[in-house]
Every structure is written in structure tokens, then in C-alpha cells.
CSV table of C-alpha atoms and ligand atoms in Angstrom, one decimal:
chain,number,residue,atom,x,y,z
A,1,MET,CA,-20.0,26.7,16.6
A,2,LYS,CA,-21.6,25.9,13.3
A,3,ILE,CA,-22.0,22.3,13.9
A,4,VAL,CA,-25.5,21.0,14.6
A,5,PRO,CA,-27.4,17.7,14.6
A,6,ALA,CA,-28.2,16.3,11.4
A,7,THR,CA,-32.1,16.3,12.8
A,8,THR,CA,-35.3,16.8,10.0
A,9,GLU,CA,-35.3,20.3,11.0
A,10,ASN,CA,-31.5,21.1,10.4
A,11,ILE,CA,-31.8,19.0,6.9
A,12,ALA,CA,-34.3,21.5,5.8
A,13,ALA,CA,-32.5,24.4,7.0
A,14,ALA,CA,-29.2,23.5,5.3
A,15,ALA,CA,-31.1,22.3,2.2
A,16,ARG,CA,-32.1,25.8,1.9
A,17,ALA,CA,-29.1,27.5,2.6
A,18,ILE,CA,-27.6,24.9,-0.5
A,19,ARG,CA,-30.7,27.0,-2.7
A,20,GLN,CA,-29.7,30.2,-1.8
A,21,GLY,CA,-26.0,29.1,-2.4
A,22,GLY,CA,-24.5,28.2,0.8
A,23,LEU,CA,-22.1,26.1,1.5
A,24,VAL,CA,-22.5,22.7,4.2
A,25,GLY,CA,-20.5,20.8,5.6
A,26,ILE,CA,-22.1,17.3,5.0
A,27,PRO,CA,-21.7,14.0,5.9
A,28,THR,CA,-20.9,10.9,3.4
A,29,GLU,CA,-19.6,7.3,4.2
A,30,THR,CA,-16.5,8.3,2.7
A,31,VAL,CA,-15.3,11.8,4.3
A,32,TYR,CA,-17.2,15.0,5.4
A,33,GLY,CA,-18.0,17.3,1.9
A,34,ILE,CA,-17.7,20.9,1.7
A,35,ALA,CA,-21.5,20.8,-0.2
A,36,ALA,CA,-22.6,23.5,-2.9
A,37,ASP,CA,-25.8,23.6,-5.8
A,38,ALA,CA,-24.0,22.3,-8.4
A,39,THR,CA,-25.9,24.3,-10.9
A,40,ASN,CA,-24.8,27.2,-9.3
A,41,ALA,CA,-21.8,28.2,-11.1
A,42,GLU,CA,-21.1,31.5,-8.1
A,43,ALA,CA,-21.7,28.9,-5.2
A,44,VAL,CA,-19.4,26.2,-6.6
A,45,ARG,CA,-16.6,29.4,-7.0
A,46,ASN,CA,-17.2,29.6,-3.3
A,47,VAL,CA,-16.2,26.1,-2.5
A,48,TYR,CA,-13.0,26.4,-4.2
A,49,GLU,CA,-11.9,29.8,-2.6
A,50,ALA,CA,-13.2,28.2,0.9
A,51,LYS,CA,-10.4,25.3,-0.2
A,52,GLY,CA,-7.8,27.1,-1.3
A,53,ARG,CA,-8.3,25.0,-4.3
A,54,PRO,CA,-6.9,25.7,-7.9
A,55,ASP,CA,-9.9,26.1,-10.1
A,56,ASP,CA,-8.7,23.3,-12.5
A,57,ASN,CA,-9.6,20.6,-9.9
A,58,PRO,CA,-12.2,19.5,-10.9
A,59,LEU,CA,-15.3,18.4,-8.0
A,60,ILE,CA,-16.9,15.7,-7.5
A,61,VAL,CA,-21.2,15.6,-7.9
A,62,HIS,CA,-23.0,13.9,-5.7
A,63,ILE,CA,-26.5,13.1,-7.0
A,64,ALA,CA,-29.3,11.3,-4.9
A,65,HIS,CA,-30.5,8.3,-7.5
A,66,LEU,CA,-29.3,6.9,-10.6
A,67,ASP,CA,-32.0,8.3,-12.4
A,68,GLN,CA,-30.8,11.9,-11.7
A,69,LEU,CA,-27.5,10.9,-13.8
A,70,ASP,CA,-29.0,13.0,-17.1
A,71,GLN,CA,-29.2,16.0,-15.3
A,72,VAL,CA,-25.0,16.1,-15.0
A,73,ALA,CA,-24.0,13.1,-17.5
A,74,ALA,CA,-24.5,13.9,-21.5
A,75,HIS,CA,-24.4,9.9,-22.0
A,76,VAL,CA,-24.0,7.0,-19.9
A,77,PRO,CA,-21.8,4.3,-21.8
A,78,PRO,CA,-23.3,0.6,-20.8
A,79,GLU,CA,-20.3,-0.8,-18.6
A,80,ALA,CA,-20.3,2.6,-16.4
A,81,LEU,CA,-24.0,2.0,-16.1
A,82,ARG,CA,-23.4,-1.8,-14.9
A,83,LEU,CA,-20.8,0.1,-12.2
A,84,ALA,CA,-22.8,2.1,-11.1
A,85,GLU,CA,-25.5,-0.5,-10.4
A,86,ARG,CA,-23.2,-2.7,-8.9
A,87,PHE,CA,-21.6,0.0,-6.8
A,88,TRP,CA,-24.4,2.6,-5.8
A,89,PRO,CA,-25.2,4.4,-3.7
A,90,GLY,CA,-21.2,3.8,-2.7
A,91,PRO,CA,-17.6,5.3,-2.8
A,92,LEU,CA,-17.5,4.9,-6.6
A,93,THR,CA,-17.3,8.0,-8.5
A,94,LEU,CA,-17.7,7.9,-12.1
A,95,VAL,CA,-16.4,10.0,-15.3
A,96,LEU,CA,-18.7,10.6,-17.7
A,97,PRO,CA,-19.4,13.3,-20.4
A,98,LYS,CA,-20.8,16.4,-18.9
A,99,LYS,CA,-23.8,17.9,-19.9
A,100,PRO,CA,-23.3,21.5,-21.2
A,101,GLU,CA,-26.0,23.2,-19.0
A,102,LEU,CA,-23.8,21.7,-15.9
A,103,PRO,CA,-21.3,25.2,-15.2
A,104,ASP,CA,-17.5,25.1,-15.9
A,105,GLU,CA,-16.7,25.4,-12.9
A,106,VAL,CA,-17.8,22.0,-11.5
A,107,THR,CA,-15.9,20.3,-13.8
A,108,GLY,CA,-12.8,23.0,-14.0
A,109,GLY,CA,-13.1,23.3,-17.4
A,110,LEU,CA,-13.4,20.0,-18.5
A,111,ASP,CA,-15.9,18.2,-20.9
A,112,THR,CA,-16.4,14.7,-18.5
A,113,VAL,CA,-17.5,14.9,-14.7
A,114,ALA,CA,-16.8,12.9,-12.0
A,115,VAL,CA,-20.7,11.5,-10.4
A,116,ARG,CA,-21.3,9.2,-7.5
A,117,VAL,CA,-24.9,8.5,-5.0
A,118,PRO,CA,-23.5,8.3,-1.6
A,119,ASP,CA,-24.0,6.0,1.0
A,120,HIS,CA,-25.2,8.4,3.9
A,121,LEU,CA,-29.0,8.7,4.3
A,122,VAL,CA,-28.0,12.5,5.9
A,123,ALA,CA,-26.0,13.3,2.3
A,124,LEU,CA,-29.3,11.7,0.8
A,125,ALA,CA,-31.9,13.2,2.7
A,126,LEU,CA,-29.7,16.6,1.8
A,127,ILE,CA,-29.7,16.4,-2.1
A,128,ARG,CA,-33.6,15.1,-2.4
A,129,GLN,CA,-34.2,18.2,-0.3
A,130,ALA,CA,-32.2,21.1,-2.2
A,131,GLU,CA,-33.3,19.4,-5.1
A,132,ARG,CA,-30.3,20.0,-6.7
A,133,PRO,CA,-26.8,17.9,-7.8
A,134,LEU,CA,-24.5,18.9,-4.7
A,135,ALA,CA,-20.8,19.4,-5.6
A,136,ALA,CA,-19.3,18.6,-2.8
A,137,PRO,CA,-15.3,17.5,-3.0
A,138,SER,CA,-14.3,16.7,0.4
A,139,ALA,CA,-13.8,19.3,3.5
A,140,ASN,CA,-10.4,20.3,3.6
A,141,ARG,CA,-7.2,22.8,2.8
A,142,PHE,CA,-6.4,21.8,-0.5
A,143,MET,CA,-3.7,18.6,0.2
A,144,ARG,CA,-4.8,18.8,3.8
A,145,LEU,CA,-6.1,15.7,5.5
A,146,SER,CA,-9.6,15.3,4.8
A,147,PRO,CA,-11.9,15.0,8.0
A,148,THR,CA,-13.7,11.7,8.7
A,149,ARG,CA,-15.9,13.8,11.7
A,150,ALA,CA,-17.7,17.0,11.8
A,151,GLU,CA,-15.3,18.6,14.8
A,152,ASP,CA,-12.2,17.7,12.5
A,153,ILE,CA,-12.9,19.9,9.5
A,154,SER,CA,-10.9,23.2,9.8
A,155,GLY,CA,-12.2,26.8,11.3
A,156,GLU,CA,-11.5,28.6,8.1
A,157,LEU,CA,-13.2,26.1,6.4
A,158,ALA,CA,-16.0,26.1,8.7
A,159,ALA,CA,-15.9,30.1,7.8
A,160,ALA,CA,-16.9,29.7,4.6
A,161,MET,CA,-20.3,27.7,5.5
A,162,ASP,CA,-23.4,27.8,6.7
A,163,MET,CA,-23.5,24.9,9.2
A,164,ILE,CA,-22.3,21.2,9.4
A,165,LEU,CA,-24.8,18.2,9.0
A,166,ASP,CA,-23.2,16.5,12.1
A,167,GLY,CA,-23.7,12.6,11.3
A,168,GLY,CA,-21.4,10.7,13.3
A,169,GLN,CA,-17.4,9.4,12.0
A,170,CYS,CA,-17.0,8.5,8.4
A,171,ARG,CA,-17.9,4.1,8.1
A,172,ILE,CA,-15.1,4.0,4.5
A,173,GLY,CA,-12.6,7.1,6.0
A,174,VAL,CA,-11.1,7.1,2.8
A,175,GLU,CA,-12.1,9.0,-0.3
A,176,SER,CA,-14.1,7.8,-3.3
A,177,THR,CA,-12.2,4.9,-6.4
A,178,VAL,CA,-12.9,7.3,-9.1
A,179,VAL,CA,-13.1,5.7,-12.6
A,180,ASP,CA,-13.0,7.3,-15.9
A,181,ALA,CA,-15.8,6.1,-17.5
A,182,SER,CA,-15.8,8.5,-20.4
A,183,SER,CA,-14.0,7.0,-22.7
A,184,GLU,CA,-13.6,2.6,-24.3
A,185,ALA,CA,-10.7,2.4,-22.1
A,186,LEU,CA,-12.1,1.8,-18.0
A,187,ARG,CA,-9.7,2.7,-15.9
A,188,ILE,CA,-9.1,3.7,-12.4
A,189,LEU,CA,-7.8,7.6,-11.5
A,190,ARG,CA,-7.6,7.7,-7.8
A,191,PRO,CA,-7.8,4.2,-6.1
A,192,GLY,CA,-10.6,4.3,-3.3
A,193,GLY,CA,-13.2,2.9,-1.1
A,194,VAL,CA,-14.1,0.3,-3.9
A,195,SER,CA,-11.1,-2.4,-4.6
A,196,ARG,CA,-9.8,-2.6,-8.2
A,197,ALA,CA,-11.0,-6.4,-7.6
A,198,ASP,CA,-14.7,-5.7,-7.0
A,199,VAL,CA,-14.2,-3.3,-10.4
A,200,GLN,CA,-12.6,-5.9,-12.6
A,201,ALA,CA,-15.2,-8.2,-11.0
A,202,ALA,CA,-18.0,-6.3,-11.9
A,203,LEU,CA,-16.9,-5.4,-15.4
A,204,GLY,CA,-15.9,-8.9,-16.3
A,205,ALA,CA,-12.7,-7.6,-17.5
A,206,PRO,CA,-9.6,-6.0,-16.6
A,207,LEU,CA,-9.3,-2.3,-16.6
A,208,ALA,CA,-7.0,-0.5,-19.0
A,209,GLU,CA,-3.5,0.5,-17.4
A,210,VAL,CA,-3.0,4.6,-17.2
A,211,ALA,CA,-0.3,5.3,-19.7
A,212,GLY,CA,1.8,8.8,-19.2
A,213,PRO,CA,1.1,11.8,-16.4
A,214,MET,CA,-2.0,11.3,-14.3
A,215,LYS,CA,-2.1,15.0,-14.2
A,216,ARG,CA,-3.7,15.2,-17.6
A,217,LEU,CA,-6.1,12.9,-17.1
A,218,SER,CA,-7.3,14.2,-14.1
A,219,PRO,CA,-6.2,17.1,-13.0
A,220,GLY,CA,-6.9,17.1,-9.0
A,221,MET,CA,-4.3,14.5,-9.1
A,222,TYR,CA,-0.8,15.7,-7.1
A,223,GLN,CA,2.2,13.7,-5.7
A,224,ARG,CA,1.5,15.5,-2.4
A,225,HIS,CA,-1.8,14.9,-1.6
A,226,TYR,CA,-3.6,14.0,2.0
A,227,ALA,CA,-0.9,15.4,3.9
A,228,PRO,CA,-1.1,15.9,7.5
A,229,ALA,CA,0.3,19.5,8.4
A,230,ALA,CA,3.3,16.9,10.2
A,231,GLN,CA,5.8,15.4,7.7
A,232,LEU,CA,4.4,12.2,7.4
A,233,VAL,CA,7.1,9.2,7.3
A,234,LEU,CA,6.5,5.8,6.5
A,235,VAL,CA,8.7,3.6,8.8
A,236,GLU,CA,8.9,-0.6,9.6
A,237,GLU,CA,8.3,0.2,13.2
A,238,LEU,CA,7.7,2.7,15.6
A,239,GLY,CA,10.7,3.6,17.7
A,240,PRO,CA,9.3,3.4,21.5
A,241,SER,CA,9.6,7.8,21.7
A,242,ASP,CA,8.0,8.0,18.1
A,243,ILE,CA,4.5,9.5,17.3
A,244,GLY,CA,2.6,7.6,14.8
A,245,LEU,CA,0.7,4.2,13.7
A,246,THR,CA,1.9,0.6,14.3
A,247,PHE,CA,0.9,-2.5,13.6
A,248,GLY,CA,2.2,-3.8,16.8
A,249,GLU,CA,1.8,-2.7,20.4
A,250,PRO,CA,1.9,0.9,21.2
A,251,ARG,CA,4.3,1.7,23.3
A,252,ASN,CA,3.0,5.7,24.0
A,253,GLU,CA,-0.2,7.3,24.2
A,254,ARG,CA,1.0,9.1,21.1
A,255,GLN,CA,0.8,5.7,19.3
A,256,PHE,CA,-2.1,4.0,17.7
A,257,ARG,CA,-2.7,0.1,17.7
A,258,MET,CA,-3.9,0.1,13.7
A,259,PRO,CA,-6.1,-2.8,12.1
A,260,ARG,CA,-4.7,-6.1,9.9
A,261,ASN,CA,-7.6,-5.4,7.9
A,262,PRO,CA,-7.2,-3.0,4.9
A,263,ALA,CA,-10.8,-1.9,5.3
A,264,ALA,CA,-10.5,-1.1,8.9
A,265,TYR,CA,-7.3,0.8,8.9
A,266,ALA,CA,-9.0,3.1,6.0
A,267,SER,CA,-12.1,3.9,8.5
A,268,VAL,CA,-9.5,5.1,11.7
A,269,LEU,CA,-6.5,6.1,9.4
A,270,TYR,CA,-7.4,9.9,8.9
A,271,THR,CA,-9.6,10.0,12.2
A,272,TYR,CA,-5.9,8.7,13.7
A,273,LEU,CA,-3.8,11.4,12.1
A,274,ASN,CA,-5.9,14.5,12.3
A,275,ARG,CA,-6.1,13.6,16.0
A,276,LEU,CA,-2.0,13.0,16.2
A,277,ASP,CA,-1.6,16.4,14.0
A,278,LYS,CA,-3.4,18.3,16.7
A,279,GLU,CA,-0.4,18.4,18.8
A,280,ASN,CA,1.6,19.4,16.4
A,281,PRO,CA,4.5,17.1,16.2
A,282,LYS,CA,7.6,17.7,13.9
A,283,ALA,CA,6.8,14.0,12.7
A,284,ILE,CA,4.3,11.4,12.4
A,285,CYS,CA,5.4,7.8,11.4
A,286,VAL,CA,3.2,5.5,10.1
A,287,GLU,CA,4.5,1.1,10.1
A,288,THR,CA,4.4,0.5,6.6
A,289,PRO,CA,1.6,-1.5,5.0
A,290,PRO,CA,2.0,-4.7,3.0
A,291,ASP,CA,2.6,-4.2,-0.5
A,292,THR,CA,-0.1,-6.4,-2.2
A,293,PRO,CA,-3.0,-5.7,-3.9
A,294,GLU,CA,-5.7,-5.2,-1.0
A,295,TRP,CA,-3.8,-2.2,0.2
A,296,GLU,CA,-3.8,0.0,-2.8
A,297,THR,CA,-5.9,2.8,-1.6
A,298,VAL,CA,-4.0,2.8,1.6
A,299,LEU,CA,-0.9,2.7,0.3
A,300,ASP,CA,-1.4,5.7,-2.1
A,301,ARG,CA,-3.1,7.8,0.6
A,302,LEU,CA,0.0,7.1,2.7
A,303,ARG,CA,2.5,7.8,-0.3
A,304,LYS,CA,1.1,11.1,-0.9
A,305,ALA,CA,0.9,12.0,2.8
A,306,SER,CA,4.4,11.0,2.8
A,307,ALA,CA,5.4,13.1,-0.9
B,1,AMP,P1,-12.0,15.6,-4.1
B,1,AMP,O1,-13.4,16.1,-4.2
B,1,AMP,O2,-11.2,16.2,-3.3
B,1,AMP,O3,-12.3,13.6,-3.6
B,1,AMP,O4,-11.1,14.5,-4.9
B,1,AMP,C1,-12.2,14.7,-6.7
B,1,AMP,C2,-10.8,14.3,-7.4
B,1,AMP,O5,-11.7,13.7,-8.4
B,1,AMP,C3,-10.0,15.1,-8.1
B,1,AMP,O6,-9.3,15.8,-7.4
B,1,AMP,C4,-9.7,15.0,-9.2
B,1,AMP,O7,-8.5,14.4,-9.6
B,1,AMP,C5,-10.9,13.9,-9.5
B,1,AMP,N1,-11.9,14.2,-10.8
B,1,AMP,C6,-12.8,15.1,-10.5
B,1,AMP,N2,-14.1,15.1,-11.8
B,1,AMP,C7,-12.7,15.2,-12.7
B,1,AMP,C8,-12.5,14.7,-14.7
B,1,AMP,N3,-14.2,15.0,-14.7
B,1,AMP,N4,-12.2,14.3,-14.9
B,1,AMP,C9,-11.0,13.2,-14.1
B,1,AMP,N5,-10.8,13.6,-12.7
B,1,AMP,C10,-11.5,14.5,-11.8
B,2,MG,MG1,-10.5,16.1,-1.4
């Protein structure tokens, strides 16, 4: 088994693997990632290949501290700096003008780069010891559910990795919020672990609306995404024999009761979906959460998973 506990020795071994161009499964506070040296074009190509991800779908670069931003970004506008100071380490990704030295493979050929500081001691220790920024997308096959536990990383993906550092269950449980800060009008490209309200409060100004098709702004955004292998169906209420997620009292062993708090809901969502999906059901039914701003991230993932 490639899953190893995230001990000091194993983190050191993982750092050596990264420096030699290998791939490592890493825990973060959002979801598990598949990490490569962001400065090594070949290692980055191997990430795309392992995930079966189109090579125009850019990766998020992980750094250990704000001070390392100048290794990946050509320039940091003041609003971006304010967000970084407020939310890093944490589940907020900033899209910034890219440093020309960074391989084009990382950014899918774009002249911007997505970057964040993860709020996880294991990820931070690995970045520091590897002495490289890490390109680390979620450790799932393209379009599939992201893993929130080391054992939920699929065998196919694990086969491409030198090792997986086990850091336990991910605290946030959904991906980071992606904010485009590369031009004057800041906007959210993907809702995530930091809420729109918190981003706006930190900026002291409302965010711009995304005009036109998202695909051009953020090539990785697809209608269908974050999906289990089973069909995900949004319903009002689960029936007694349905398999899925409910807000009420579960009526069989394959129904999980979901928290009514959006952050608590997000933290267990992929874990439960991964667990149900392993039983190869035809459909997973999910009771639709309220359509209110606090539920934006959860609703985004559920809608994409059911598209
Ligand atoms: P993941 O690494 O799987 O969490 O997904 C990263 C997502 O961030 C991509 O699929 C894109 O949608 C978005 N992203 C990454 N880099 C950029 C960029 N330079 N410009 C716009 N969106 C980006
Ligand atoms: Mg992903």
C-alpha cells in the first residue's frame, strides 16, 4: 500500500520524491491533492496524464507563505494582497499574472496562474522541504469526486504516485474558492471554502459579476464536474429505499443524515458520496439544500455533480 502516515521521515521522503520529479498524494484542508514540482514541466505533464485531465485545464500552485508569491506571480495587485493576507493559509485561490519562468504546462498555456497557501501542516512542511512550489490539483480522475480521505484516492491515481501522505480527514471537505485577481474587477470563478460574503467583506466592496461564458475565463470549469460514478439526483425528500443524503431521519443504512449548517455539510459531503459510490448504486439521491447565499458552494457542487 502506498498510503503512509505523515511522519517526519515520510514527509522527508516525499520531499525527495518531489525533487526527483515524482508525484505525491497530499492532504490539505480542502481535499487531497496530487502534487508535483511546479517548476518541472515533465512532472506536471504526468499529473495531467494521471488524472486524465485535458492539458488546457490549469492547476493550482501551492506555496508555503505569502513571501513565495514572487516565485510564481509576476505582479500582485493591492486587492489580491489584501485577500491573501486575510485568508492565507486557507481555502482561497488567487488568479494572478504568471511569472514567465513558470512552465506553461502548469497554467494550461494561460498568462495567469492560480495560487494559494494551504492550511495544513503536512502540506506546508512538504512544500518547505521540497523547496519548490507544488502544482497540486485534486487527487481524483477528471470530472470525478475529490477524495477527502487518503483511502478514497482511486487505485488508478495512486498507481501514478510515489506515495500518499495520510493526514486524516480533510477539514473543509470541498475545493478552494477561486478569485480572479488578474484584472481590476475581481470576481469569483469558482465558489469554495471561503464564502462570497467573506471575500466581499475583506475587500470592502462587492465583487464583479462574471459576464459571458465561464469557459473562456476559467478553462477548467465544466457543466459536469465533481461527480460520483453513480448518477446523482437532486430530490425534495428521500424515499424509504433510496440511497443518498437526507436532512431528516435516515430510513435505511445507505442514507446519511446531513448537517443543516453549510460548512458542516460541506465537510462531510464528498466523504459520504465516496462511501455510497463504492457500492456501485444506480443512483445517489440528495435532498436539495436551501437556495440561499450560505449554500452557494454546496449547491454549486451538487448541481455540477447532477448535470
Ligand atoms: P483543481 O486544481 O482541480 O481544484 O481545479 C483548479 C481550477 O482552478 C481549474 O479547473 C480552473 O477552473 C481554475 N484555474 C486554475 N488556474 C486558473 C487560471 N490561470 N485562470 C482561471 N482559472 C484557473
Ligand atoms: Mg479538481
